Coordinates of C-alpha atoms in Angstrom, one line a residue:
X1 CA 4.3 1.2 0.1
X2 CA 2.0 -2.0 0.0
X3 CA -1.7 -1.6 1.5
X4 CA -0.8 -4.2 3.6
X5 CA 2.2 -5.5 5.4
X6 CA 3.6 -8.1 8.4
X7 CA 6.2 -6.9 11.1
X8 CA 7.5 -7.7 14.2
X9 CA 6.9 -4.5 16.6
X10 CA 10.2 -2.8 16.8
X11 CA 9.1 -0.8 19.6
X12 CA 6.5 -1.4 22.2
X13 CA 4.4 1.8 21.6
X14 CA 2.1 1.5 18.8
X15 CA -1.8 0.5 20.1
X16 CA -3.5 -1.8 18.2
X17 CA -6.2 -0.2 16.4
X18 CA -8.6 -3.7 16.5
X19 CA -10.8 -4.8 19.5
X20 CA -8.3 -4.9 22.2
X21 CA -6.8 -1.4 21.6
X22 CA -3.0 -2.5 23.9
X23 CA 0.0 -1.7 22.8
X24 CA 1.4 -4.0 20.8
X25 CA 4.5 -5.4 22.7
X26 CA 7.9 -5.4 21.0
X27 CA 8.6 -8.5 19.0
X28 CA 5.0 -9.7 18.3
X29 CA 3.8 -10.2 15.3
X30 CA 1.6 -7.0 13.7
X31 CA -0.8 -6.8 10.6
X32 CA -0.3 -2.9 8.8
X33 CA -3.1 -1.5 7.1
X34 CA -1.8 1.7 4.9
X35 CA -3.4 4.5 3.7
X36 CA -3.3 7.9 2.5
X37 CA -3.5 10.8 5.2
X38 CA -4.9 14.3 4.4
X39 CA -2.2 15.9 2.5
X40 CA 1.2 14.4 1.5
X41 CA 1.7 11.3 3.2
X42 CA 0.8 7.3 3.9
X43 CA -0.4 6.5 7.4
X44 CA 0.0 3.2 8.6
X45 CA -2.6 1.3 11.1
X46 CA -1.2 -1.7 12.9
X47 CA -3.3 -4.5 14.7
X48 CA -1.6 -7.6 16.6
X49 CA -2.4 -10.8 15.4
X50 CA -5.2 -11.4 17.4
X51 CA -7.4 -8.8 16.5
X52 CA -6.9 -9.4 12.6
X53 CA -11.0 -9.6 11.9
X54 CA -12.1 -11.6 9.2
X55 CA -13.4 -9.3 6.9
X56 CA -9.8 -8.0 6.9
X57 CA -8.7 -11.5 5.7
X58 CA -11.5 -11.5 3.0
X59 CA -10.0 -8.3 1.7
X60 CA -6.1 -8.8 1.5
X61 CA -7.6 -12.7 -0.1
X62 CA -9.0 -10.8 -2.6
X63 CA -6.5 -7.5 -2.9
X64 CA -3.5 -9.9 -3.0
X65 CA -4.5 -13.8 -3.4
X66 CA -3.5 -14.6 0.5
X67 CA -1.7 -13.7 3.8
X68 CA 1.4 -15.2 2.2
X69 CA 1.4 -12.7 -0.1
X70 CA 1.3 -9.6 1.9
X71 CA 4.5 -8.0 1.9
X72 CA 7.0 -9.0 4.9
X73 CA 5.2 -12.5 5.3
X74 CA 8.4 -13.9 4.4
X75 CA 10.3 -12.2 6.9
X76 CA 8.5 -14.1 9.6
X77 CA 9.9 -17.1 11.2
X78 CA 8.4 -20.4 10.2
X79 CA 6.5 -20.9 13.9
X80 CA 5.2 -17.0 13.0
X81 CA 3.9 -17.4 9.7
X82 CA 1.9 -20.5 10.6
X83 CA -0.4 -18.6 12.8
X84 CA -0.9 -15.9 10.3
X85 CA -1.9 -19.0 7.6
X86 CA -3.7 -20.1 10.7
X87 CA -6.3 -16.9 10.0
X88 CA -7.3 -18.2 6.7
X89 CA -10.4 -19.6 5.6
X90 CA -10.5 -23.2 6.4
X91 CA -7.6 -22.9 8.6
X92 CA -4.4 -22.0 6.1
X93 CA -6.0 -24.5 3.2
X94 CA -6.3 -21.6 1.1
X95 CA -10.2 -22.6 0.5
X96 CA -13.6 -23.2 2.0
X97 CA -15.7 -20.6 4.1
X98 CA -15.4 -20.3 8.0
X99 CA -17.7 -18.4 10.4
X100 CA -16.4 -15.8 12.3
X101 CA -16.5 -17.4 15.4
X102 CA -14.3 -20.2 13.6
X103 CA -11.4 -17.6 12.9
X104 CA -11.1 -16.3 16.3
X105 CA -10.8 -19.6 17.6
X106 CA -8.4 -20.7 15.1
X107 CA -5.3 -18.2 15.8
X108 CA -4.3 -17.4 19.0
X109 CA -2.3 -14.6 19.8
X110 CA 1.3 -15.5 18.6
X111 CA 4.4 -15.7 20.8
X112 CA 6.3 -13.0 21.7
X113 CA 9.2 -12.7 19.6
X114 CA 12.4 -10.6 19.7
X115 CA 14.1 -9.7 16.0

């Protein structure tokens, strides 16, 4: 499994594991973070849209070359995956430097959205 992936909740029981700690409600678009547990198995972290912090985005830029590159970006309407390019740097231009204040106020939580 990839270190990071995009989904739409199936469910609405997962929290998100960013600032807001909700659940995340069914159909909305969610960031997964994975990583090994203790023992034999992947864990998964998810964290809606809105609580997708920049340094997060610095990493996956670097891990992968973009949020369009993160597996399940393509399974994400075309509405969708504009406010996940919204998160980038420089607002989806794949270049320049933001603040962190910028980023927040960039991407606002995306629609609710039913697979």
């Amino acid at each position: 499994m990839a270190p990071y992936t995009w989904s739409y909740a199936p469910t609405d029981r997962a929290k998100c594991k960013g600032q807001c700690k909700e659940k995340i409600p069914k159909g909305e678009i969610r960031f997964g973070v994975s990583s090994e547990g203790f023992g034999d198995f992947e864990m998964t972290q998810y964290r809606c849209l809105a609580c997708v912090t920049e340094k997060q985005i610095d990493n996956v830029i670097k891990a992968v070359g973009g949020l369009d590159k993160v597996d399940g970006f393509d399974i994400l309407c075309a509405e969708d995956q504009g406010f996940v390019m919204a998160k980038m740097p420089g607002g989806g231009s794949g270049g320049g430097s933001s603040s962190s204040s910028s980023v927040a106020a960039i991407a606002p939580a995306a629609p609710k959205r039913t697979p």
